[in-house]
C-alpha atoms as a PDB file:
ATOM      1  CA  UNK A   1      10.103   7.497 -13.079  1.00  0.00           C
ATOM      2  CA  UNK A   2      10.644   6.327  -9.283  1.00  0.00           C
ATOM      3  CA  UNK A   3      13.375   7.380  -7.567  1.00  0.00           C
ATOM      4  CA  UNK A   4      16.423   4.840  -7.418  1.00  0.00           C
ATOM      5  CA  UNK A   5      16.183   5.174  -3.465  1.00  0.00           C
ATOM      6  CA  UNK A   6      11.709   3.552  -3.636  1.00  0.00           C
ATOM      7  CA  UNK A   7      13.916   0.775  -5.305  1.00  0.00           C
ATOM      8  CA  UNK A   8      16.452  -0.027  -2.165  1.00  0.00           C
ATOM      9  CA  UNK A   9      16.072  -3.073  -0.226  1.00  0.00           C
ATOM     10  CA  UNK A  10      17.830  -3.642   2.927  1.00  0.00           C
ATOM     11  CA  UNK A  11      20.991  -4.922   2.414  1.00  0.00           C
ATOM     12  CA  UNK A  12      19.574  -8.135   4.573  1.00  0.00           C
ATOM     13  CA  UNK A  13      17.277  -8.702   2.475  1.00  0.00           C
ATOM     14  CA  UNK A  14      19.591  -8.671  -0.466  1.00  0.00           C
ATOM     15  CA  UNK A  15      21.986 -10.944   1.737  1.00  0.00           C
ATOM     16  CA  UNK A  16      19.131 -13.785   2.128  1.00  0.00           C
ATOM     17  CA  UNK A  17      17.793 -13.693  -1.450  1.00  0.00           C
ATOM     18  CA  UNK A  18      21.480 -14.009  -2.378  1.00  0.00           C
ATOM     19  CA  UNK A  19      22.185 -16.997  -0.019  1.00  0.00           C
ATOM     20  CA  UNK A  20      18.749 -18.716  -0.995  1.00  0.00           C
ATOM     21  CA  UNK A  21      20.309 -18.729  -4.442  1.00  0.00           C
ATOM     22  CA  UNK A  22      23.773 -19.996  -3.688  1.00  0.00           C
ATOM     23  CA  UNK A  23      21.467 -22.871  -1.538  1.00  0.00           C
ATOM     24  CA  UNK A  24      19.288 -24.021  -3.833  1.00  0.00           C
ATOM     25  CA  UNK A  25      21.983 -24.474  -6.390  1.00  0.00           C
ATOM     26  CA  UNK A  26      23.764 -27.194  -4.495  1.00  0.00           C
ATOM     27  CA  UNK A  27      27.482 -25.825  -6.317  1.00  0.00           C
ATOM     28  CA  UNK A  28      29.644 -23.131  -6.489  1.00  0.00           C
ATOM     29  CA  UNK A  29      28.127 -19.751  -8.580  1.00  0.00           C
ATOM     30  CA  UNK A  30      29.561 -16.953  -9.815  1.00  0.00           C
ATOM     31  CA  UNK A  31      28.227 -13.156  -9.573  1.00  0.00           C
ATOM     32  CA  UNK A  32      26.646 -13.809 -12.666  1.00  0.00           C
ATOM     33  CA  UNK A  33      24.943 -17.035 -12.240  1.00  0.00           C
ATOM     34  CA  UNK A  34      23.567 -15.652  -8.856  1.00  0.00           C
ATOM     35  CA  UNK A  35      22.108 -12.422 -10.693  1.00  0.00           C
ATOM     36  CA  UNK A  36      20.641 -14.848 -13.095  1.00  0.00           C
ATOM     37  CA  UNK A  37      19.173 -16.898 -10.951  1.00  0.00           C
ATOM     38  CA  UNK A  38      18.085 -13.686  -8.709  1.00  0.00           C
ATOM     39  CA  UNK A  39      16.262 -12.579 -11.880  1.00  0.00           C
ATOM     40  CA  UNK A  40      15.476  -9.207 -10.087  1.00  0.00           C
ATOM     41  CA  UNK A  41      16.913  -6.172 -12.288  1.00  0.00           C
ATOM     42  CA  UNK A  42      20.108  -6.595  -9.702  1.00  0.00           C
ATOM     43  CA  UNK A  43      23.058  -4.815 -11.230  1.00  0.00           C
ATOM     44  CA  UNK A  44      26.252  -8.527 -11.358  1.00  0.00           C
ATOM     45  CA  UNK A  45      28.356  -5.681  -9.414  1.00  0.00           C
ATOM     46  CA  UNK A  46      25.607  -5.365  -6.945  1.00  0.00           C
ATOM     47  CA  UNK A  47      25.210  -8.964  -6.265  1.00  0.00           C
ATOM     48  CA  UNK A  48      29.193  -8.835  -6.665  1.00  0.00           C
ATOM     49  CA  UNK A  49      29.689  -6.562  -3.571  1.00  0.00           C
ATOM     50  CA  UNK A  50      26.788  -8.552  -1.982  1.00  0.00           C
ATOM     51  CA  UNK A  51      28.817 -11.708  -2.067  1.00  0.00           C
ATOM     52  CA  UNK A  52      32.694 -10.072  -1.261  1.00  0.00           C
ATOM     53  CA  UNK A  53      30.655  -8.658   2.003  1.00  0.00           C
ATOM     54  CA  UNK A  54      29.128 -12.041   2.826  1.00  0.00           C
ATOM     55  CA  UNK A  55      32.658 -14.067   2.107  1.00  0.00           C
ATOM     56  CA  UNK A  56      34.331 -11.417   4.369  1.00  0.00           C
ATOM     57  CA  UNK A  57      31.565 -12.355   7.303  1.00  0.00           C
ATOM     58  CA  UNK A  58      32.658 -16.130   6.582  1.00  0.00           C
ATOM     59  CA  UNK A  59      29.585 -17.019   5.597  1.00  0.00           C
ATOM     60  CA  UNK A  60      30.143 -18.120   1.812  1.00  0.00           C
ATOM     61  CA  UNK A  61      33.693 -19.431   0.425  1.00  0.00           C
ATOM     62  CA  UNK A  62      35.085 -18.783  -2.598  1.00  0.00           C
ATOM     63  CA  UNK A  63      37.011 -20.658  -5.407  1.00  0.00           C
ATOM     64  CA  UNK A  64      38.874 -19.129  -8.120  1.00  0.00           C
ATOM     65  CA  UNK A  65      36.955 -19.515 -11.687  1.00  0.00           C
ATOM     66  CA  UNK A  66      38.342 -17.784 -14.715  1.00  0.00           C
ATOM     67  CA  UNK A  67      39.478 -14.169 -13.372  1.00  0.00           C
ATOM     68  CA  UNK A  68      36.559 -14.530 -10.792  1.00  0.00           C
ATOM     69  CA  UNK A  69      34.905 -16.197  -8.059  1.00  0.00           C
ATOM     70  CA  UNK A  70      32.292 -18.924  -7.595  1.00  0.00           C
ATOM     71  CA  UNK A  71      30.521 -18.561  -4.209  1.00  0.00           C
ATOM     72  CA  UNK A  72      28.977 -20.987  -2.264  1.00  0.00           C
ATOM     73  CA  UNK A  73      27.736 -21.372   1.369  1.00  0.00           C
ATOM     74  CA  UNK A  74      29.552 -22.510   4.145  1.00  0.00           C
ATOM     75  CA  UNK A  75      26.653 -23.793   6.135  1.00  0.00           C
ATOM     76  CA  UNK A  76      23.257 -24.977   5.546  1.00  0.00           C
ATOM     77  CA  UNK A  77      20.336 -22.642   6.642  1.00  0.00           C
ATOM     78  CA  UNK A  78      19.763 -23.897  10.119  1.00  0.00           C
ATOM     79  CA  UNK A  79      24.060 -23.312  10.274  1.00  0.00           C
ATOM     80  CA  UNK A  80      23.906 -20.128   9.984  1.00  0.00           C
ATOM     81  CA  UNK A  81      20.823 -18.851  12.270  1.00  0.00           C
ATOM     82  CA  UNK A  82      22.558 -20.628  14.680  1.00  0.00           C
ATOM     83  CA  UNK A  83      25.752 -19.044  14.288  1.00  0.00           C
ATOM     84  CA  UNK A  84      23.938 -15.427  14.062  1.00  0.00           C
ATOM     85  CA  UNK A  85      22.208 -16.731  17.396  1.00  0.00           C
ATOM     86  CA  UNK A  86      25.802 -17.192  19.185  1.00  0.00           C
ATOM     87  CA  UNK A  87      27.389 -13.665  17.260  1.00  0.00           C
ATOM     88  CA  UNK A  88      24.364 -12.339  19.833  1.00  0.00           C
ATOM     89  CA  UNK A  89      25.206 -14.048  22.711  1.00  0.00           C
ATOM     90  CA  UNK A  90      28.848 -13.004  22.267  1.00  0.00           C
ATOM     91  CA  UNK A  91      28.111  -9.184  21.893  1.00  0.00           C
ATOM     92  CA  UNK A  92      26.603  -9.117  25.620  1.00  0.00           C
ATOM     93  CA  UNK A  93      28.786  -9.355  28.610  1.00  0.00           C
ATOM     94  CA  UNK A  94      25.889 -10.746  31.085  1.00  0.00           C
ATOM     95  CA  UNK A  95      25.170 -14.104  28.937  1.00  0.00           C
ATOM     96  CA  UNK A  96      23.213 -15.349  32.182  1.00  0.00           C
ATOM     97  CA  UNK A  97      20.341 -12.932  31.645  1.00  0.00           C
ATOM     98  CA  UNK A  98      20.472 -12.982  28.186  1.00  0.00           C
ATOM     99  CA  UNK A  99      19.569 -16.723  27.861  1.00  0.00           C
ATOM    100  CA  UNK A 100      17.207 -16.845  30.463  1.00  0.00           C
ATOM    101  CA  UNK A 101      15.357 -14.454  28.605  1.00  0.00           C
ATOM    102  CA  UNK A 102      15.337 -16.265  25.669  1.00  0.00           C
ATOM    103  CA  UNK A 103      14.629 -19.211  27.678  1.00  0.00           C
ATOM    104  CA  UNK A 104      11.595 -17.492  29.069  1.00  0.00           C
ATOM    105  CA  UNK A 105      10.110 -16.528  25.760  1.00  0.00           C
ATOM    106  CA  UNK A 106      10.303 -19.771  24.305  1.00  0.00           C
ATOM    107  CA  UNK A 107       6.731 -21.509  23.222  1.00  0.00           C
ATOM    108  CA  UNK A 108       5.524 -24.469  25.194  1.00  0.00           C
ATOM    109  CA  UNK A 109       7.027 -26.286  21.809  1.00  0.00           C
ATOM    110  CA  UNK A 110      10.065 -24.817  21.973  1.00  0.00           C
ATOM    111  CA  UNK A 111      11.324 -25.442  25.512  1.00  0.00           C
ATOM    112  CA  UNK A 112      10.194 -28.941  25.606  1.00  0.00           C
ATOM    113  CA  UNK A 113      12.566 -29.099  22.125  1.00  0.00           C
ATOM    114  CA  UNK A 114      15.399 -27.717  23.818  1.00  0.00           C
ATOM    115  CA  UNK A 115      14.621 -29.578  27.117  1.00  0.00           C
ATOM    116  CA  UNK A 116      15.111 -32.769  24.581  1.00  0.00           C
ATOM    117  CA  UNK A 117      17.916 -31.299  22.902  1.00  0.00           C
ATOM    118  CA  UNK A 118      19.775 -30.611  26.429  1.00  0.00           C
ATOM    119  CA  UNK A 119      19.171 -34.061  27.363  1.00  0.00           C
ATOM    120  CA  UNK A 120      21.550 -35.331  24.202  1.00  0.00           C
ATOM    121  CA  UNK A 121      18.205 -36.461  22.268  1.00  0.00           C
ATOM    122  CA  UNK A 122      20.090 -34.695  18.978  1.00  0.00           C
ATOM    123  CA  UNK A 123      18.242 -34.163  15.974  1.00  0.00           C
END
């Protein structure tokens, strides 16, 4: 028998499979539902504390159902990288450096999108 710890994921990991799920169902689900649709051995209280943690980040809501919750995302996928991408910004106190680093290791692809995007040409 393998050892419970061979079975851990990173709770990231866990986090995206999770949100993928709540995503591609286009509606509110509950712990259940999610595990169900997750159909990976995940225990509904794992998925359960899964989704409490990501409503307490903000980035799922909540609605009551029965003596429950259904969960579902506040923003689309691009949403939230983005919003991850300014939580990073925020932590460091020289923002200057920080996105003219970024800036710097941008693809020829990349910076000509933001160049485009700077100019107001929105997607």
């Amino acid at each position: 028998m393998a050892d419970a710890r061979d079975e851990r994921r990173p709770a990231g990991e866990l986090e995206a499979a999770v949100m993928a799920a709540l995503w591609a169902a286009g509606a509110p689900l509950t712990p259940g539902r999610v595990q169900a649709e997750l159909g990976s051995g995940l225990a509904r209280t794992t998925v359960a504390t899964i989704l409490t943690r990501l409503h307490e980040k903000g980035v799922v809501s909540r609605e009551r159902q029965g003596r429950g919750y259904a969960y579902l995302p506040v923003q689309d996928a691009p949403g939230l990288t983005a919003r991850r991408m300014h939580t990073e910004l925020d932590r460091d106190t020289d923002r200057e450096t920080v996105l003219a680093r970024f800036v710097a290791q941008l693809s020829p692809g990349d910076e000509q999108l933001l160049r485009h995007l700077l100019d107001g040409d929105e997607r």
